[in-house]
mmCIF file of C-alpha atoms and ligand atoms in Angstrom:
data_model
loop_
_atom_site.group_PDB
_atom_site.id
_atom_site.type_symbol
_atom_site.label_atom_id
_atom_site.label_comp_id
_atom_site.label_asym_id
_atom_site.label_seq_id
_atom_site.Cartn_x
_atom_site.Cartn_y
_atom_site.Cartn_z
ATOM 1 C CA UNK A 122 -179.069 -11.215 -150.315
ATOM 2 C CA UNK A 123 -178.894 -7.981 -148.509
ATOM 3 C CA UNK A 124 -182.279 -6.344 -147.300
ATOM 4 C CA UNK A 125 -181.590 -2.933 -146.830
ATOM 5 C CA UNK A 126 -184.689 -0.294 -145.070
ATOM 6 C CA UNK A 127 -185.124 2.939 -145.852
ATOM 7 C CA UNK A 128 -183.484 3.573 -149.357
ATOM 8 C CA UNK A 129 -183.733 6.453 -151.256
ATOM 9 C CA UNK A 130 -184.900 5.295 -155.092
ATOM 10 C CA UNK A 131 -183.248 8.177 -156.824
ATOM 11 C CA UNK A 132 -180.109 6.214 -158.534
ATOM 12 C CA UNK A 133 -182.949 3.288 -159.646
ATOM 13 C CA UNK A 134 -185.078 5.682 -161.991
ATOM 14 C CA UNK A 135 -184.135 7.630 -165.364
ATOM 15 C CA UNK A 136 -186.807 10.396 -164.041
ATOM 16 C CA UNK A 137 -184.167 10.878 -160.471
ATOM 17 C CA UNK A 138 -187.444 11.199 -158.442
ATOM 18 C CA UNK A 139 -185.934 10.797 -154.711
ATOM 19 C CA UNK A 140 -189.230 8.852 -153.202
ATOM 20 C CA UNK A 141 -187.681 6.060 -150.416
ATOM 21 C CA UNK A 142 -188.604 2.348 -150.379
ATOM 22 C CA UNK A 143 -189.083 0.770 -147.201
ATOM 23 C CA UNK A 144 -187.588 -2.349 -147.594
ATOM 24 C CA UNK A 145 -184.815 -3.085 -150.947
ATOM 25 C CA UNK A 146 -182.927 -5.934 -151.904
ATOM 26 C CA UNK A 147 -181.086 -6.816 -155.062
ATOM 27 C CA UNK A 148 -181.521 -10.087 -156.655
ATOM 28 C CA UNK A 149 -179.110 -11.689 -158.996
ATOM 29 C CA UNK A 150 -180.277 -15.059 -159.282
ATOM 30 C CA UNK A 151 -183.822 -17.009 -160.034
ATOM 31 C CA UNK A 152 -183.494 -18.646 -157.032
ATOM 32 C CA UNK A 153 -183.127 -15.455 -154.891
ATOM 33 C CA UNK A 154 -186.365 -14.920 -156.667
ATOM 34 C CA UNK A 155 -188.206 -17.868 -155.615
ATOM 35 C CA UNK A 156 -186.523 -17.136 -152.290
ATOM 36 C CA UNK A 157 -188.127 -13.953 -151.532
ATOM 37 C CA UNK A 158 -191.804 -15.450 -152.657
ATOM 38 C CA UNK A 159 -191.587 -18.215 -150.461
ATOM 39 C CA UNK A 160 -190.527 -16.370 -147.295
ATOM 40 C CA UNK A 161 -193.929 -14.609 -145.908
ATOM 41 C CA UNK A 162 -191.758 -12.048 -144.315
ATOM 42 C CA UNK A 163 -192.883 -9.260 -146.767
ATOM 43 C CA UNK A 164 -196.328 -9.616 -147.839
ATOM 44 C CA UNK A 165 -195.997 -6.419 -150.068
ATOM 45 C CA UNK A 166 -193.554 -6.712 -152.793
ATOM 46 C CA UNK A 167 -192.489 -4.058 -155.901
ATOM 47 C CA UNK A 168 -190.681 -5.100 -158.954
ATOM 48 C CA UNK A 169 -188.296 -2.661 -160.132
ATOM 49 C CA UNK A 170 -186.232 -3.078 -163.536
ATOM 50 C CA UNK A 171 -184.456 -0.619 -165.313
ATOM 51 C CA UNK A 172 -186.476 2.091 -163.626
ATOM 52 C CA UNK A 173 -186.521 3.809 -167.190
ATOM 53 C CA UNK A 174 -190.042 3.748 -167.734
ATOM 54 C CA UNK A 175 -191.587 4.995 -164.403
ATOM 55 C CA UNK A 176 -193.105 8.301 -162.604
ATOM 56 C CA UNK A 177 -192.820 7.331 -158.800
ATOM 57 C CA UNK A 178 -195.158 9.727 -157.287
ATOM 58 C CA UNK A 179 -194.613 8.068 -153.438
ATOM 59 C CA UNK A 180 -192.389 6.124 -150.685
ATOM 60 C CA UNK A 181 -192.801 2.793 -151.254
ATOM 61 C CA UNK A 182 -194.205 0.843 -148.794
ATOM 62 C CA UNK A 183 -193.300 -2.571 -149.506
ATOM 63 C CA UNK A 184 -190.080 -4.754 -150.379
ATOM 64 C CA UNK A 185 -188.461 -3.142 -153.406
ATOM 65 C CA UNK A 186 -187.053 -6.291 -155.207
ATOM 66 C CA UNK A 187 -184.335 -4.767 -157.653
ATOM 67 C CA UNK A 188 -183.410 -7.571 -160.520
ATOM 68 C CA UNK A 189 -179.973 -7.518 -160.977
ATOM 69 C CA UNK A 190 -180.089 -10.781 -163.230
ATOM 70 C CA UNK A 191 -176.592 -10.581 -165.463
ATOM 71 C CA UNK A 192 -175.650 -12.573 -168.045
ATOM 72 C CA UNK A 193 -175.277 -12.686 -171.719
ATOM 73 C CA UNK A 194 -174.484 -15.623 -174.399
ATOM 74 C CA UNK A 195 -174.906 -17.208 -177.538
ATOM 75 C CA UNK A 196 -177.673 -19.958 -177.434
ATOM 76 C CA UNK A 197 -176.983 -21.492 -181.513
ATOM 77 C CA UNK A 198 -176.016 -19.874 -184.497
ATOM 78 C CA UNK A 199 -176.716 -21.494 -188.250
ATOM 79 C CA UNK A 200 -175.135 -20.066 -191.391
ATOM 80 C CA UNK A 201 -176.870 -16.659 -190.904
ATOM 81 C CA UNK A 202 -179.265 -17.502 -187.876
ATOM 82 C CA UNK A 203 -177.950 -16.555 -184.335
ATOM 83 C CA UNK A 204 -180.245 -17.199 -181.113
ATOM 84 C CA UNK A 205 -178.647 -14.725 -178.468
ATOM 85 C CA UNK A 206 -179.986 -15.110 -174.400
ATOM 86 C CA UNK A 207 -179.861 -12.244 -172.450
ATOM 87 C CA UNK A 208 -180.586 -11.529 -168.764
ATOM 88 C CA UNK A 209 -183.204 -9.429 -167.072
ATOM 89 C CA UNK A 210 -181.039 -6.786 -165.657
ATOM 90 C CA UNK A 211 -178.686 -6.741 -168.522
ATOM 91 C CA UNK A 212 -178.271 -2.853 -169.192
ATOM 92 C CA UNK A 213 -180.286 -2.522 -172.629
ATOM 93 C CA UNK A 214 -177.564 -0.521 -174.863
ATOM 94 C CA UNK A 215 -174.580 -2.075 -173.245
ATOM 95 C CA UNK A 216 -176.507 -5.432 -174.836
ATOM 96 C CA UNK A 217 -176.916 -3.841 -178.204
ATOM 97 C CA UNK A 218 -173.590 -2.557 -178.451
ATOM 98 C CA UNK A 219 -172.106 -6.205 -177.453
ATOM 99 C CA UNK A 220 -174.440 -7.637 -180.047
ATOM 100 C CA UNK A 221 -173.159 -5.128 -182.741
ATOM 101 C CA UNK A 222 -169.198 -5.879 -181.602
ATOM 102 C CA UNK A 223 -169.991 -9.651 -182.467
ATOM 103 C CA UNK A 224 -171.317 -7.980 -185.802
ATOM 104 C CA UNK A 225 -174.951 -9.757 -184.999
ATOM 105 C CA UNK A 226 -177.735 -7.320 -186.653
ATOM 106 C CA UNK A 227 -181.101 -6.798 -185.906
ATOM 107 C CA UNK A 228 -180.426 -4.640 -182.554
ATOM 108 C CA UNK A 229 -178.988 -1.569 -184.464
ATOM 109 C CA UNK A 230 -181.988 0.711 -184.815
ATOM 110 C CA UNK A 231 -182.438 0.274 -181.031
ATOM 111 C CA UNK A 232 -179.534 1.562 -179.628
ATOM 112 C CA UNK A 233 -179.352 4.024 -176.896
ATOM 113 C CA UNK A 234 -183.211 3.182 -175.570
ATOM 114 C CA UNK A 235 -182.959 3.528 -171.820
ATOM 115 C CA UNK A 236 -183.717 0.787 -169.275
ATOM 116 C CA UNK A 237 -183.140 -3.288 -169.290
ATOM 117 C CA UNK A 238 -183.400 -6.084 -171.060
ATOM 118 C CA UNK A 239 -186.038 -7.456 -169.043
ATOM 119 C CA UNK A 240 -188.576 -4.706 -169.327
ATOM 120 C CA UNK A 241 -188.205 -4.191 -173.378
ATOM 121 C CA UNK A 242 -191.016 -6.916 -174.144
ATOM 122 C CA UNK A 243 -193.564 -5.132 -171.622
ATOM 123 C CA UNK A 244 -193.802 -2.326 -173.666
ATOM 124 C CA UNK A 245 -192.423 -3.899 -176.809
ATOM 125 C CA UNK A 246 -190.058 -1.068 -176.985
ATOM 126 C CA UNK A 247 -189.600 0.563 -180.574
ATOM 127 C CA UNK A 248 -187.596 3.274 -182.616
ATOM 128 C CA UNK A 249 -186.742 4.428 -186.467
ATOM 129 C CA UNK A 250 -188.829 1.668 -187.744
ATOM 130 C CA UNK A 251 -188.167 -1.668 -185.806
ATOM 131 C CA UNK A 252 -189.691 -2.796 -182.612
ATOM 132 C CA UNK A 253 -188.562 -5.419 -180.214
ATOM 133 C CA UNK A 254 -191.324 -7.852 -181.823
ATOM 134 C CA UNK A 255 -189.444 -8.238 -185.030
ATOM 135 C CA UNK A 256 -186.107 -9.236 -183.678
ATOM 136 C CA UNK A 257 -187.885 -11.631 -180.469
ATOM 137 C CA UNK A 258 -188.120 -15.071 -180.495
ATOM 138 C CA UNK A 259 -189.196 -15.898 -177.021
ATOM 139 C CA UNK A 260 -188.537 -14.796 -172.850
ATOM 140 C CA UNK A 261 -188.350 -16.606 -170.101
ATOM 141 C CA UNK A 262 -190.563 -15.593 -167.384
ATOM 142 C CA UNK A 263 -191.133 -16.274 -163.527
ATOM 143 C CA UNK A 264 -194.668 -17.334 -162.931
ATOM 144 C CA UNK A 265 -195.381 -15.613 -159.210
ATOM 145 C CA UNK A 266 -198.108 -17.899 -158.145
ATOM 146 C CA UNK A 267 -196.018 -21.473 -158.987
ATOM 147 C CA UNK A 268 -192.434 -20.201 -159.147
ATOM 148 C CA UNK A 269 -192.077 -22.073 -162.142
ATOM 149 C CA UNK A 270 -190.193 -20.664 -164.811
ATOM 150 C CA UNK A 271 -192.366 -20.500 -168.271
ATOM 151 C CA UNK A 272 -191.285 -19.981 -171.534
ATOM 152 C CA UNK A 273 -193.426 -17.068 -173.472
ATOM 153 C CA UNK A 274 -193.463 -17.597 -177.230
ATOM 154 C CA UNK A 275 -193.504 -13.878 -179.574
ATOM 155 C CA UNK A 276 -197.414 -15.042 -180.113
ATOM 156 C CA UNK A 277 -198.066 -15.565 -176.562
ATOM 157 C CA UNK A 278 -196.926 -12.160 -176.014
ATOM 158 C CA UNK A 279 -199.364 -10.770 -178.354
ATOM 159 C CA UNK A 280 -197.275 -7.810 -179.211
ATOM 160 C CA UNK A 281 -198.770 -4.483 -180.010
ATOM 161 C CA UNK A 282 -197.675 -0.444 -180.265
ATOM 162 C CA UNK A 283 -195.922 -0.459 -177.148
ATOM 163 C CA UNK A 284 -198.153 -3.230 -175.784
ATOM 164 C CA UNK A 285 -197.952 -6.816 -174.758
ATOM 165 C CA UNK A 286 -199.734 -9.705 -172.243
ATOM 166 C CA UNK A 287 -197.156 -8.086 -169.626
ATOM 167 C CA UNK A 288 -198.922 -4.927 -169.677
ATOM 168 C CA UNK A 289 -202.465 -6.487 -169.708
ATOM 169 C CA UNK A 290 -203.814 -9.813 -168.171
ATOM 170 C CA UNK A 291 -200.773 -11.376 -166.785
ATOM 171 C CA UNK A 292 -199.740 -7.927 -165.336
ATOM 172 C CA UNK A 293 -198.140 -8.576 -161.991
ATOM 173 C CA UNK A 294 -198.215 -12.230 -162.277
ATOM 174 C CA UNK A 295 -194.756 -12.989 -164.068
ATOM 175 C CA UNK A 296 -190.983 -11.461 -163.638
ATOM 176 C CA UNK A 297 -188.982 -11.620 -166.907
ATOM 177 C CA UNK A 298 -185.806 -13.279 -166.109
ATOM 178 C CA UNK A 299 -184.351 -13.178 -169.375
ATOM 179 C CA UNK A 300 -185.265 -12.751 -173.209
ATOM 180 C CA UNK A 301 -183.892 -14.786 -176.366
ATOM 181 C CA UNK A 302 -183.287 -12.771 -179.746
ATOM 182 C CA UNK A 303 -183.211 -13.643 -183.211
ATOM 183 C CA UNK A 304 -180.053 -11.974 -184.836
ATOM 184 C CA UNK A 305 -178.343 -12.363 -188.394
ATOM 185 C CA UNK A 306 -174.656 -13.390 -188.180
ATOM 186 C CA UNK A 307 -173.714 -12.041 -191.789
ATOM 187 C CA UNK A 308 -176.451 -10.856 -194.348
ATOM 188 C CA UNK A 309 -178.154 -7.984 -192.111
ATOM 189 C CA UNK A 310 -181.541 -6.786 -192.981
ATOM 190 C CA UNK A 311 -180.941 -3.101 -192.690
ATOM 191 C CA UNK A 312 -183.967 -0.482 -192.207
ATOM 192 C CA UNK A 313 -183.051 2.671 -192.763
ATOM 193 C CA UNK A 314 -185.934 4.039 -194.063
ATOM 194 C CA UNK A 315 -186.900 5.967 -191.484
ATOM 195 C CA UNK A 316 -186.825 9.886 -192.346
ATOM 196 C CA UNK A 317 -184.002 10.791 -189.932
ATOM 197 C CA UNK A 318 -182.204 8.233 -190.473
ATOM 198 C CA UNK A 319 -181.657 8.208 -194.192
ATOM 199 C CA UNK A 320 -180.561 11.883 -193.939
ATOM 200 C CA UNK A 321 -178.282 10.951 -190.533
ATOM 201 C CA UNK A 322 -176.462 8.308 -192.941
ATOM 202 C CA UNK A 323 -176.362 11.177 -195.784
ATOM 203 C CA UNK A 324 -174.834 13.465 -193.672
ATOM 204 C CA UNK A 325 -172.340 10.811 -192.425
ATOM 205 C CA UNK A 326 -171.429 10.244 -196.388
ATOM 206 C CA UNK A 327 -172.205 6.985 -195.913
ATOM 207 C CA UNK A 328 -173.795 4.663 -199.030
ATOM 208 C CA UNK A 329 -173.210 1.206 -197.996
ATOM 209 C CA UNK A 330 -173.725 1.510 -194.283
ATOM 210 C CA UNK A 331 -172.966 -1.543 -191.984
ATOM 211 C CA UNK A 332 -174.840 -2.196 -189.125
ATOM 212 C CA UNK A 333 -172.531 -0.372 -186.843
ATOM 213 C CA UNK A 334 -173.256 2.091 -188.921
ATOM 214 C CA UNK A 335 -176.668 2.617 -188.589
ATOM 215 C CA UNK A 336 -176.161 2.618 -184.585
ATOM 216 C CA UNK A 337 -174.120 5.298 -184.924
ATOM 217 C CA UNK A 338 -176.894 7.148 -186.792
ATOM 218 C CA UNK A 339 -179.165 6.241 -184.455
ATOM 219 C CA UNK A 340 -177.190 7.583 -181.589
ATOM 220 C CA UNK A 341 -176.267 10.397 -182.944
ATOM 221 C CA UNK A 342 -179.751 11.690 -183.679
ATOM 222 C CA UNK A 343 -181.175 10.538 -180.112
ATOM 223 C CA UNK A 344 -178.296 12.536 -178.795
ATOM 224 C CA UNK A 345 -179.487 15.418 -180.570
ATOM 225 C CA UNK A 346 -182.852 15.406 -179.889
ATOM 226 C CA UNK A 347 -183.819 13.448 -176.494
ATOM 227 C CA UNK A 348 -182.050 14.114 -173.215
ATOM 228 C CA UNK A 349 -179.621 12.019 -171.781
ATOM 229 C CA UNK A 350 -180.930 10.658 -168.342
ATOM 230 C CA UNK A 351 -177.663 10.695 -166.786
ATOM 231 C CA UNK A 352 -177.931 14.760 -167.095
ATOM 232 C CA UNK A 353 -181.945 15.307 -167.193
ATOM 233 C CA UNK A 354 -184.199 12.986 -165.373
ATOM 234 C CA UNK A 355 -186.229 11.525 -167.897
ATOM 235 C CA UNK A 356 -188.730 8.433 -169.234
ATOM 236 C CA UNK A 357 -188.159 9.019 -172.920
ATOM 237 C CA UNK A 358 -191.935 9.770 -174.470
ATOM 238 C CA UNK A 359 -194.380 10.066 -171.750
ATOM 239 C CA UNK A 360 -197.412 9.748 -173.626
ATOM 240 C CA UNK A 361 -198.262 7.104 -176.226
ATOM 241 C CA UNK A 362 -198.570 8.331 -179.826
ATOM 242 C CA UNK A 363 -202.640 8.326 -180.366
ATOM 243 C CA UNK A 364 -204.684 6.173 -182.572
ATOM 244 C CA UNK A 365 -207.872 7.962 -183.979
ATOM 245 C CA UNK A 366 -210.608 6.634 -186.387
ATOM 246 C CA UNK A 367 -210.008 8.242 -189.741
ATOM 247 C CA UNK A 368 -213.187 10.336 -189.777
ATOM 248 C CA UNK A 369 -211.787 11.892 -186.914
ATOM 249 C CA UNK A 370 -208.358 12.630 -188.282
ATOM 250 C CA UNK A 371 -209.958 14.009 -191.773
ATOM 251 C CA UNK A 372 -212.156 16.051 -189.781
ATOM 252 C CA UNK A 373 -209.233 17.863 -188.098
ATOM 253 C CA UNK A 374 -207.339 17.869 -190.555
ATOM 254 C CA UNK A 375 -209.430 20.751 -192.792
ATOM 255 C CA UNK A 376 -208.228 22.880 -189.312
ATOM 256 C CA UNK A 377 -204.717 21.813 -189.365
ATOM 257 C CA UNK A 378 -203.879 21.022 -192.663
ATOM 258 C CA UNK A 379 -199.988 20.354 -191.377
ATOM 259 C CA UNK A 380 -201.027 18.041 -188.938
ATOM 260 C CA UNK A 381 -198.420 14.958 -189.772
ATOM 261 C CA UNK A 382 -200.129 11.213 -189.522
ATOM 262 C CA UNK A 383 -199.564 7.623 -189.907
ATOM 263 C CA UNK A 384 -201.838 5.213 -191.334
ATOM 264 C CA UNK A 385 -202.368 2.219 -188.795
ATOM 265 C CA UNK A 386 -204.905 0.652 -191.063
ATOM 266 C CA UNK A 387 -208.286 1.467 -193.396
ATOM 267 C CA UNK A 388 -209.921 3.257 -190.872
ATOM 268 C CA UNK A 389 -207.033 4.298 -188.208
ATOM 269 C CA UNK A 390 -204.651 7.311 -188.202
ATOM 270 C CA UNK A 391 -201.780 7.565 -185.681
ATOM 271 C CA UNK A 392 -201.080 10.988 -184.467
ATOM 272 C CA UNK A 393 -197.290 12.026 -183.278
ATOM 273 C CA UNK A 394 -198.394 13.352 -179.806
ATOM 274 C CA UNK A 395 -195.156 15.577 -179.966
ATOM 275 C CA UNK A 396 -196.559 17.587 -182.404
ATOM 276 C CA UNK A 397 -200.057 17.953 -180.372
ATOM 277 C CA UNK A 398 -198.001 18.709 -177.328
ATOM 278 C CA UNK A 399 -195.606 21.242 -179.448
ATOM 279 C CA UNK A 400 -198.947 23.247 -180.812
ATOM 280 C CA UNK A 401 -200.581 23.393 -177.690
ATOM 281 C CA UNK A 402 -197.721 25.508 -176.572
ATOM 282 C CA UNK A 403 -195.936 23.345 -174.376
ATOM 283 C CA UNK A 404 -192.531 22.768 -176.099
ATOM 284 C CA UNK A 405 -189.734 23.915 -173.718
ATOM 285 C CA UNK A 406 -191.602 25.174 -171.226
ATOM 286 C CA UNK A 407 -190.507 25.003 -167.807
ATOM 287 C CA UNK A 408 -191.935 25.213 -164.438
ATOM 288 C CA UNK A 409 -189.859 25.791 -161.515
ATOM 289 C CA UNK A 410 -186.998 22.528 -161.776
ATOM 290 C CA UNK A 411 -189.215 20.559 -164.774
ATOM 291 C CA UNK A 412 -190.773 20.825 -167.622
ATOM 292 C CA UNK A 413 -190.857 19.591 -170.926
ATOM 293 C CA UNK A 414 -187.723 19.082 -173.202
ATOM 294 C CA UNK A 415 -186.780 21.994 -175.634
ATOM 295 C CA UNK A 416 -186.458 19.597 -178.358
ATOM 296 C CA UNK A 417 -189.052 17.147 -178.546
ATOM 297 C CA UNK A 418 -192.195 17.735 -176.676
ATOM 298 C CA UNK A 419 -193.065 13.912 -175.902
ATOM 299 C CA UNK A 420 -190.460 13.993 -173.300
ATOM 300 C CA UNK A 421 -191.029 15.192 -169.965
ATOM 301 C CA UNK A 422 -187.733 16.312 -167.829
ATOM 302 C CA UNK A 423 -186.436 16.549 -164.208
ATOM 303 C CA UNK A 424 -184.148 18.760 -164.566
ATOM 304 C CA UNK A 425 -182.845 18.245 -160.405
ATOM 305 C CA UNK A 426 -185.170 18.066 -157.235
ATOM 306 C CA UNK A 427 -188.881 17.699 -158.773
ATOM 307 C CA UNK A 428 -191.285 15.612 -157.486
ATOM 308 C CA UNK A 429 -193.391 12.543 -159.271
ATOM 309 C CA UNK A 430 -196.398 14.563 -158.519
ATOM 310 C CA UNK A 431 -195.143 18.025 -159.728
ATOM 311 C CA UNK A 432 -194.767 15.976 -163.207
ATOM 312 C CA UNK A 433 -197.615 14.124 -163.040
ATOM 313 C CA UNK A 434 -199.347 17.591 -162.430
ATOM 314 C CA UNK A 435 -197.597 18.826 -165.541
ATOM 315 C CA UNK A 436 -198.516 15.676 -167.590
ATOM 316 C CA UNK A 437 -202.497 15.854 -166.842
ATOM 317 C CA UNK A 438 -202.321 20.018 -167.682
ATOM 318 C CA UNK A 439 -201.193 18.468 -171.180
ATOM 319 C CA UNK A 440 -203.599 15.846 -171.473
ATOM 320 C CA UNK A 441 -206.277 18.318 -170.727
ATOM 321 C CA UNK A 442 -204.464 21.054 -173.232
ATOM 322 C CA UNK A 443 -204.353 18.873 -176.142
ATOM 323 C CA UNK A 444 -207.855 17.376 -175.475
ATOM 324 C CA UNK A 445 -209.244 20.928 -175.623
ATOM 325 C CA UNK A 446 -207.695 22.135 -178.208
ATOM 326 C CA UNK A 447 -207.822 18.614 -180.754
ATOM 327 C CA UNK A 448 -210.350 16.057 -178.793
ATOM 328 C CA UNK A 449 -208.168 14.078 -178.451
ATOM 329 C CA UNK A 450 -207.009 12.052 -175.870
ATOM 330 C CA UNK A 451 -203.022 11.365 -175.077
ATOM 331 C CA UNK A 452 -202.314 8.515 -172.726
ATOM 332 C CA UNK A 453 -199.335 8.415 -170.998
ATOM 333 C CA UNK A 454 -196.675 6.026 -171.847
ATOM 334 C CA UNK A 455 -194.754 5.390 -168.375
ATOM 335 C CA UNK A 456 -196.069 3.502 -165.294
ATOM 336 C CA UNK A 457 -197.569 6.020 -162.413
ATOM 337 C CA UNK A 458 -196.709 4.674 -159.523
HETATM 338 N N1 LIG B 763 -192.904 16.312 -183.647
HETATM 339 C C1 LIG B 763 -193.186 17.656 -183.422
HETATM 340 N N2 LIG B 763 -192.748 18.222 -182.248
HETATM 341 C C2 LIG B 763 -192.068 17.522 -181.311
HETATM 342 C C3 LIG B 763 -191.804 16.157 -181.543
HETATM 343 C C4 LIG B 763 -192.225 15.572 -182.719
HETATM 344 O O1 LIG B 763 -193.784 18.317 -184.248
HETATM 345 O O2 LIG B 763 -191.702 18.130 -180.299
HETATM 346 C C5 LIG B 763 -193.291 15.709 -184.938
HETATM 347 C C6 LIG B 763 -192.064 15.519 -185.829
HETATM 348 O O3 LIG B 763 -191.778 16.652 -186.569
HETATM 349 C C7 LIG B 763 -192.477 14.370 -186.712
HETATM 350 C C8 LIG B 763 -193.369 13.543 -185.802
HETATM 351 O O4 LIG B 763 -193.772 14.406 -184.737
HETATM 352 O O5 LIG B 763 -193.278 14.824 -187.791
HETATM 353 C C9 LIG B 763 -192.702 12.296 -185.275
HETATM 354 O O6 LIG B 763 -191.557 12.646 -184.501
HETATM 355 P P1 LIG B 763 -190.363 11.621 -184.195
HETATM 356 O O7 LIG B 763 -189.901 10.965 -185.458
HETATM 357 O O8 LIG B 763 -189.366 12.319 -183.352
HETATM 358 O O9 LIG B 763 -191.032 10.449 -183.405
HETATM 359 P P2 LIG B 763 -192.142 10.426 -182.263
HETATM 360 O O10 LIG B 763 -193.391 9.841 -182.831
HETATM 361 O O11 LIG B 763 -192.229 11.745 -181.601
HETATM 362 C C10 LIG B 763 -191.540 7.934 -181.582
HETATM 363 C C11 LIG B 763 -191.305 7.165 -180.320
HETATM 364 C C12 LIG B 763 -189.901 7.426 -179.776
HETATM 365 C C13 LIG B 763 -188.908 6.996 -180.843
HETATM 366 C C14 LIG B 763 -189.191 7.812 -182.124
HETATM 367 C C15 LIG B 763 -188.316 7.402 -183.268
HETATM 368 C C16 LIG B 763 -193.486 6.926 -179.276
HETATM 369 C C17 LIG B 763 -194.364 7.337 -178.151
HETATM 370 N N3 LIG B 763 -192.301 7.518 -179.316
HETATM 371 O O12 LIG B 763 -191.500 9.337 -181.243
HETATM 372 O O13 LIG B 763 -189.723 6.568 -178.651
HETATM 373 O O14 LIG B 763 -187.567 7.212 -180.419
HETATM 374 O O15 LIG B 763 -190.562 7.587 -182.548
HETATM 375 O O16 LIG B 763 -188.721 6.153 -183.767
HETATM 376 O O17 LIG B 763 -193.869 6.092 -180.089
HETATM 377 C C18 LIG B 763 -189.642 6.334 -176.268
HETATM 378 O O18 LIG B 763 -190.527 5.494 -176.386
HETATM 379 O O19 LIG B 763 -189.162 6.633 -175.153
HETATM 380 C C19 LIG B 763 -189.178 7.045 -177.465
HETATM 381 C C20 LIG B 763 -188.322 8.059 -177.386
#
């Protein structure tokens, strides 16, 4: 294990904010872990994953522990039952697209979601109908206070809308080191339901599609419509689609009759946020090097040289828009650091 000081963060987040951490080491086993936890050398310690889900607004002034954990294999598979391990730092899509060149479904509607495996049950990452949740059956995590390893079941992670126990009470007390999927091995449960999709397929000419298949759908209409962080600095949606009680939503909606919804339950409406942020007037706009992307206004972009705060700026001018104009509040989706 290499310490290096004085690194610029830049090539370790999907925004390209160029903050510097103090101290940064890369860690590719548990025991480098466990390593750095014992040693009392640095007291102040930052976990960094895929970096895809972050605003760094400062230098870091602590030990930047990068996991690097790599690895990838089949744990059992049954008739049509496969139990598939993969590491904390595997690269997300690079997973789904190995899982789909096995032909092992369940990962499809997922592809092309930025980041790592490790961080997808924090925010129980979702897209075109399926969520992490439904394809989970457990992680393995690295309690910070015993350095035991622990084994969190899909319950224990009490999964919500981009939610989990990583996000709230044991936040900061556990490092993922790897998560365990449940994947068919031959009769796939496909979802293509969702709007975009079905008409992605359509214009494909496809009637019977396969799982690879509906990655290729999948891709194709993320390609079109959110930015590729390897050109754009970007954390996918910023902001969190909004829950509101339904009294609320009918209320508003005799104003904006257009306004589209989804019901969470009874009494619960979600709101797409993009379309909040798209009638306040934000869509596309840009400010100096940032801004917000021309074709779906959840996203917020670098487009080369912006700072964290410049886009947190931005972000809070939106919060304060929307709230004006709908009462309602947007909260972001990424971590401000
Ligand atoms: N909309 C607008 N203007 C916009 C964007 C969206 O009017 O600029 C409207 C659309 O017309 C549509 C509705 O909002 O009626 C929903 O749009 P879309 O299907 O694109 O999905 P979303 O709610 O904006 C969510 C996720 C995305 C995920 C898509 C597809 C959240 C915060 N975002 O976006 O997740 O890819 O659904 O399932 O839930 C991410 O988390 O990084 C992410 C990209």
């Amino acid at each position: 294990m290499q310490i290096q000081n004085n690194i610029s963060l830049k090539p370790y987040n999907t925004f390209g904010i160029d903050v510097k951490a103090k101290h940064f080491v890369s860690v590719n086993t548990v025991d480098e872990l466990r390593t750095i936890f014992t040693s009392e050398k640095f007291p102040k310690k930052f976990i960094l994953g895929g970096g895809s889900n972050m605003l760094l607004t400062k230098d870091i002034d602590a030990l930047v522990i990068h996991l690097n954990l790599k690895g990838k294999n089949i744990l059992s598979q049954t008739n049509n039952d496969v139990k598939i391990e993969a590491k904390a730092g595997e690269n997300w899509h690079e997973f789904v697209l190995w899982t789909l060149d096995k032909n092992f479904g369940g990962l499809e509607n997922l592809s092309l979601i930025p980041g790592n495996v490790g961080t997808s049950p924090i925010q129980n990452i979702g897209a075109y109908g399926v969520e992490l949740k439904d394809v989970f059956s457990s992680c393995n995590a690295l309690n910070l206070d015993t350095l035991e390893v622990e084994n969190f079941t899909k319950d224990a992670c009490d999964f919500g809308y981009r939610n989990s126990i990583f996000k709230q009470h044991a936040k900061g007390k556990y490092i993922i080191t790897s998560v365990i999927f449940n994947l068919t091995a031959k009769q796939h449960n496909l979802n293509t339901n969702y709007g975009a999709i079905t008409s992605e397929l359509e214009n494909m000419n496809i009637e019977q599609p396969t799982i690879q298949d509906v990655s290729k759908a999948v891709i194709s209409i993320r390609q079109s419509k959110l930015p590729d962080p390897k050109e754009i600095g970007n954390s996918g949606s910023f902001f969190k689609n909004p829950v509101i009680d339904k009294d609320d939503f009918l209320k508003l909606q005799a104003n904006f009759p257009d306004m589209p919804h989804y019901t969470v339950s009874q009494t619960q409406i979600k709101i797409p946020a993009g379309w909040l942020i798209e009638q306040a007037g934000f869509k596309g706009k840009t400010f100096k090097n940032y801004g917000v992307h021309k074709k779906q206004a959840l996203v917020l972009v670098n487009y080369g040289g912006a700072s964290g705060n410049d886009i947190l700026k931005l972000s809070q001018l939106i919060q304060e828009t929307v709230s004006r104009i709908f009462g309602i509040n947007i909260e972001a989706e990424v971590n401000i650091v």
